[in-house]
Amino acid sequence: MSNRTINDTFLRAARGERTDYVPCWYMRQAGRSQPEYRALKEKYSLFEITHQPELCAYVTKLPVDQYNVDAAILYKDIMTPLPSLGVDVEIKGGIGPVISNPIRSVGDVEKLGEINPEQDVPYVLDTIKLLVNEQLDVPLIGFAGAPFTLASYMIEGGPSKNYNKTKAFMYSQSEAWFKLMDKLATMTVTYVKAQIDAGAKAIQIFDSWVGALNAVDYRYFIKPIMTRIFSELREKNVPLIMFGVGASHLVHEWHDLPLDVVGLDWRLPIVEARKMGITKTVQGNLDPALLLAPWNVIEEKAKEILDQGMAHPGYIFNLGHGVFPDVQVETLKKLTTFIHEYSASKLGK
């Protein structure tokens, strides 16, 4: 291990501690919005990048160097651990993950295997070690997809707009559903713990599509398994973040879970979340579409969000979803500088 000093502002904010300025990072900060990444993608596929630790570490670290953000997030896909369970998944350009052996019955669920991270995804762990031991001076966030979101791909066979097959499976084959949730929870815990042991300093669980469920169904079909996941990850004593899209009606449910940070998309203002009784650290939530607007519009919206976030200790600036491919590098660089300087001027008083 080196003696490099790590900027821990993000970690302190995640734990609800006071900070000198508001830390920020951006979902999908590494990827298609960066010219260097686009050049890499002309030579290598996503699979090839994520399987080469030196290359993957470069992609993960690039936005930290370019934007001066307060955390890196490991560059990989939420599908990464699924092949170790026997799921035949392929990332198809312009479509996304496509699964050729979708789950249709309890028998399909029972056939699923288990993950052994050191054997099945050593390249993920090697990338983390390379980053934290040699390259980063900010914390590295590891991540995993949540069981509902992974199950939606496994049942639908690919991306979906309405998740009809997933919900039908959940309602009509509840025994198989809970077995699937259990298998995916075990995989998630094992996979995430391996990331933490390799050096990840915080974890974000992406339940990207769980907003498709109402709160009553979430409490019955999903919340027990999320409680188990976060309870078991708690043992590792790193900040735990929850995020989903179009799930403002579930933030109370997330707040009940044994986690540290509630991620908000752009639909729910921070001030409204606080009025609803959300007392944990919040993360968010500039609408990523605003990054294509003129700078004066971006600055005004960012200021509004920062003012709401800084009203309570425990706030991390982020977008309400991922960076779009056509966002300019200079825009994110300028935004990061503004977040740091504006919040320091307010919090330093």
XYZ file of C-alpha atoms in Angstrom:
349
model
C 0.000 0.000 0.000
C 1.230 3.511 -0.790
C 1.208 6.488 1.572
C -0.952 8.626 -0.722
C -3.376 10.984 0.984
C -6.991 10.192 0.134
C -9.590 12.975 -0.104
C -12.293 11.510 2.164
C -14.870 14.336 1.824
C -17.282 12.024 -0.027
C -17.039 9.346 2.696
C -17.610 11.861 5.485
C -20.671 13.296 3.738
C -22.003 9.768 3.183
C -21.793 9.196 6.946
C -23.711 12.418 7.608
C -20.696 14.353 8.905
C -20.104 18.048 8.255
C -17.741 18.830 5.384
C -15.909 21.967 4.190
C -17.621 21.750 0.819
C -20.197 19.535 -0.910
C -18.541 16.516 -2.548
C -19.721 15.391 -5.957
C -19.437 12.599 -8.471
C -21.585 11.793 -11.499
C -23.301 8.563 -12.441
C -21.828 7.331 -15.749
C -19.024 9.858 -15.337
C -16.787 7.339 -17.125
C -17.956 6.489 -20.615
C -19.402 7.754 -23.837
C -19.284 11.481 -23.038
C -15.457 11.315 -23.067
C -13.533 11.521 -26.368
C -10.766 9.293 -24.936
C -13.321 6.621 -24.113
C -14.926 6.809 -27.546
C -11.480 6.338 -29.099
C -10.929 3.260 -26.901
C -14.304 1.827 -27.934
C -13.172 1.901 -31.582
C -10.531 -0.681 -30.632
C -12.101 -2.575 -27.714
C -15.565 -3.822 -26.732
C -17.036 -3.154 -23.275
C -16.278 -6.803 -22.462
C -12.626 -6.363 -23.466
C -12.211 -3.120 -21.505
C -13.680 -4.530 -18.297
C -11.592 -7.718 -18.579
C -8.280 -5.809 -18.807
C -7.520 -4.241 -15.393
C -5.045 -1.634 -16.730
C -7.552 -0.458 -19.340
C -10.519 -0.567 -16.970
C -8.585 1.343 -14.302
C -7.701 4.001 -16.901
C -11.392 4.448 -17.840
C -12.430 4.563 -14.151
C -9.777 7.152 -13.228
C -10.152 9.384 -16.305
C -13.173 11.415 -15.029
C -11.474 11.934 -11.657
C -8.535 13.552 -13.462
C -10.718 15.465 -15.928
C -13.472 16.753 -13.644
C -11.810 16.768 -10.188
C -14.738 14.795 -8.698
C -14.571 13.484 -5.116
C -15.117 9.801 -5.884
C -14.484 7.314 -8.660
C -16.996 4.627 -9.554
C -15.751 1.348 -10.921
C -16.308 1.089 -14.662
C -18.248 -2.080 -15.389
C -21.762 -3.330 -16.099
C -24.414 -4.580 -13.664
C -24.525 -7.773 -15.768
C -20.876 -8.634 -14.945
C -21.572 -11.271 -12.242
C -24.483 -13.025 -14.001
C -22.528 -15.405 -16.298
C -21.036 -17.049 -13.196
C -24.588 -18.141 -12.286
C -25.069 -19.700 -15.718
C -26.897 -16.751 -17.297
C -26.060 -16.431 -20.993
C -25.849 -12.649 -21.376
C -24.521 -10.584 -24.247
C -24.277 -6.774 -24.378
C -25.601 -5.819 -27.830
C -24.853 -2.369 -29.237
C -27.921 -0.141 -29.433
C -29.995 -2.654 -27.427
C -28.248 -3.426 -24.142
C -28.035 -6.739 -22.265
C -29.710 -9.644 -24.089
C -30.194 -12.980 -22.316
C -30.685 -16.089 -24.433
C -31.806 -18.391 -21.586
C -34.493 -16.358 -19.752
C -36.031 -17.526 -16.492
C -39.491 -19.031 -17.001
C -40.006 -21.441 -14.074
C -38.841 -22.512 -10.630
C -36.749 -25.164 -12.394
C -34.845 -22.437 -14.242
C -34.198 -20.684 -10.923
C -32.969 -23.888 -9.280
C -30.451 -24.421 -12.102
C -28.692 -21.134 -11.327
C -25.234 -21.495 -9.838
C -23.269 -19.374 -7.371
C -20.518 -16.819 -7.769
C -16.934 -17.290 -6.653
C -15.535 -13.782 -7.228
C -11.846 -14.748 -7.118
C -12.414 -17.384 -9.810
C -15.285 -15.864 -11.794
C -14.479 -12.124 -11.860
C -10.789 -11.793 -10.915
C -10.406 -8.933 -13.410
C -12.899 -6.839 -11.384
C -10.925 -7.366 -8.172
C -7.593 -6.745 -9.919
C -8.920 -3.463 -11.334
C -10.011 -2.340 -7.854
C -6.626 -3.231 -6.323
C -4.771 -1.396 -9.063
C -6.888 1.735 -8.560
C -6.857 1.897 -4.768
C -3.252 0.790 -4.240
C -1.563 2.794 -6.983
C -3.739 5.339 -8.752
C -6.612 7.070 -6.958
C -6.496 9.884 -4.421
C -10.294 9.755 -3.944
C -12.447 6.849 -2.693
C -13.541 4.172 -5.159
C -17.246 3.290 -5.214
C -18.014 -0.333 -6.048
C -21.484 -1.317 -7.163
C -23.956 -4.032 -8.030
C -27.382 -4.295 -9.576
C -30.220 -5.041 -7.148
C -32.156 -8.324 -7.416
C -35.318 -6.805 -8.954
C -33.414 -5.059 -11.744
C -31.259 -8.122 -12.482
C -34.345 -10.350 -12.390
C -36.136 -8.056 -14.845
C -33.408 -8.674 -17.442
C -33.298 -12.394 -16.634
C -37.064 -12.820 -17.041
C -37.698 -10.385 -19.913
C -34.619 -11.626 -21.793
C -33.426 -8.036 -22.257
C -34.420 -4.416 -21.660
C -38.122 -3.690 -21.175
C -40.358 -0.630 -21.118
C -43.084 -2.023 -18.870
C -41.705 -5.152 -17.096
C -44.933 -7.047 -17.735
C -43.284 -10.487 -17.844
C -41.306 -9.719 -14.682
C -44.356 -8.608 -12.738
C -46.453 -11.491 -14.074
C -43.763 -13.934 -12.898
C -43.630 -12.219 -9.500
C -47.416 -12.380 -9.045
C -48.099 -15.814 -10.519
C -44.988 -17.757 -9.431
C -44.245 -16.211 -6.067
C -42.358 -19.274 -4.759
C -40.014 -19.159 -7.766
C -39.758 -15.370 -7.407
C -38.591 -15.512 -3.782
C -36.110 -18.292 -4.647
C -34.742 -16.089 -7.429
C -34.503 -13.083 -5.093
C -32.671 -15.248 -2.575
C -30.141 -16.503 -5.145
C -29.526 -12.999 -6.461
C -29.172 -11.603 -2.926
C -26.561 -14.247 -2.073
C -24.687 -13.432 -5.277
C -24.887 -9.671 -4.625
C -23.563 -9.940 -1.073
C -20.696 -12.249 -2.081
C -19.775 -10.108 -5.082
C -19.945 -6.797 -3.209
C -18.004 -8.080 -0.196
C -15.245 -9.170 -2.588
C -15.183 -5.627 -4.042
C -14.866 -4.165 -0.538
C -12.133 -6.631 0.410
C -10.262 -5.608 -2.755
C -10.424 -1.945 -1.682
C -13.773 -0.349 -2.646
C -14.534 2.308 0.005
C -18.287 2.656 -0.604
C -20.994 0.701 -2.434
C -23.948 1.820 -4.530
C -26.755 -0.617 -5.240
C -28.554 0.252 -8.469
C -32.191 -0.818 -8.520
C -32.664 1.008 -11.791
C -36.092 -0.350 -12.712
C -37.746 -0.983 -9.331
C -39.832 2.179 -9.764
C -42.091 -0.026 -11.926
C -43.497 -1.457 -8.655
C -45.907 0.232 -6.274
C -44.951 0.654 -2.618
C -47.191 -2.179 -1.371
C -45.634 -4.705 -3.767
C -42.151 -3.377 -2.982
C -42.697 -3.978 0.727
C -43.821 -7.558 0.139
C -41.760 -8.789 -2.800
C -38.543 -6.742 -2.560
C -37.920 -5.046 0.777
C -37.128 -8.198 2.818
C -34.382 -9.177 0.375
C -32.947 -5.635 0.308
C -32.965 -5.605 4.118
C -30.974 -8.843 4.052
C -28.453 -7.505 1.507
C -27.772 -4.254 3.338
C -27.718 -5.952 6.762
C -25.058 -8.404 5.575
C -23.026 -5.661 3.871
C -23.214 -3.563 7.049
C -20.582 -5.888 8.548
C -17.990 -4.358 6.195
C -18.456 -0.863 7.648
C -18.407 1.111 4.388
C -21.061 3.645 3.304
C -23.959 2.023 1.436
C -25.989 3.934 -1.168
C -29.330 3.056 -2.760
C -30.440 4.429 -6.120
C -33.256 3.825 -8.576
C -35.003 5.743 -11.346
C -38.628 6.884 -11.176
C -38.842 5.545 -7.631
C -39.662 8.652 -5.587
C -42.634 6.769 -4.107
C -40.156 4.275 -2.593
C -37.713 6.628 -0.845
C -39.441 6.011 2.518
C -38.947 2.277 2.026
C -35.254 2.829 1.238
C -34.849 5.123 4.232
C -35.966 2.221 6.466
C -33.188 -0.029 5.121
C -29.858 -0.337 6.986
C -28.037 1.943 4.541
C -26.352 5.346 4.718
C -27.333 7.302 1.607
C -30.646 7.669 -0.222
C -30.054 8.486 -3.901
C -32.708 10.717 -5.487
C -33.452 11.035 -9.177
C -34.434 14.444 -10.580
C -38.166 14.009 -9.990
C -38.166 14.549 -6.214
C -36.696 17.834 -4.907
C -34.371 17.397 -1.929
C -36.476 19.782 0.145
C -39.540 17.575 -0.472
C -37.611 14.435 0.523
C -36.598 16.137 3.774
C -40.211 17.159 4.431
C -41.171 13.490 3.965
C -38.882 12.590 6.865
C -35.745 11.510 4.993
C -33.014 12.263 7.563
C -30.164 10.167 6.148
C -27.591 11.560 3.735
C -29.133 12.258 0.332
C -27.398 12.136 -3.033
C -28.537 13.898 -6.166
C -30.160 15.194 -8.203
C -29.603 17.508 -11.168
C -31.605 16.425 -14.211
C -28.880 15.177 -16.613
C -30.751 16.786 -19.523
C -29.838 20.182 -18.029
C -26.183 19.489 -18.868
C -27.122 20.263 -22.483
C -28.534 23.698 -21.515
C -26.611 27.017 -21.507
C -24.228 27.445 -18.547
C -26.319 30.145 -16.813
C -29.268 27.695 -16.672
C -27.078 24.883 -15.315
C -25.572 27.169 -12.663
C -28.975 28.414 -11.504
C -30.359 24.872 -11.146
C -27.189 23.585 -9.461
C -27.309 26.465 -6.972
C -30.950 25.674 -6.144
C -30.112 21.986 -5.554
C -27.006 22.825 -3.506
C -28.959 25.220 -1.288
C -31.517 22.495 -0.583
C -28.819 19.869 -0.001
C -26.718 22.043 2.317
C -29.693 22.771 4.587
C -28.780 19.553 6.460
C -25.436 17.819 7.051
C -25.062 14.757 4.869
C -25.315 15.754 1.233
C -23.555 14.535 -1.925
C -24.117 16.289 -5.250
C -24.843 14.007 -8.196
C -27.098 13.839 -11.214
C -30.589 12.384 -11.079
C -29.406 9.680 -13.519
C -26.380 9.029 -15.749
C -24.381 11.412 -17.956
C -25.615 11.425 -21.567
C -23.122 10.653 -24.387
C -23.468 14.142 -25.890
C -22.539 16.064 -22.708
C -19.304 18.048 -23.066
C -16.317 17.272 -20.831
C -15.880 21.018 -20.197
C -19.439 21.269 -18.849
C -18.828 18.659 -16.143
C -15.458 20.182 -15.303
C -17.038 23.617 -14.899
C -19.937 22.178 -12.866
C -17.579 20.418 -10.437
C -15.610 23.631 -9.882
C -18.842 25.544 -9.295
C -20.166 22.936 -6.802
C -16.926 23.008 -4.816
C -16.507 26.800 -4.789
C -20.151 27.736 -4.187
C -20.637 25.198 -1.378
C -17.299 26.124 0.267
C -18.353 29.778 0.306
C -21.625 28.846 2.037
C -20.360 26.145 4.426
C -17.295 28.170 5.409
C -19.434 30.907 6.978
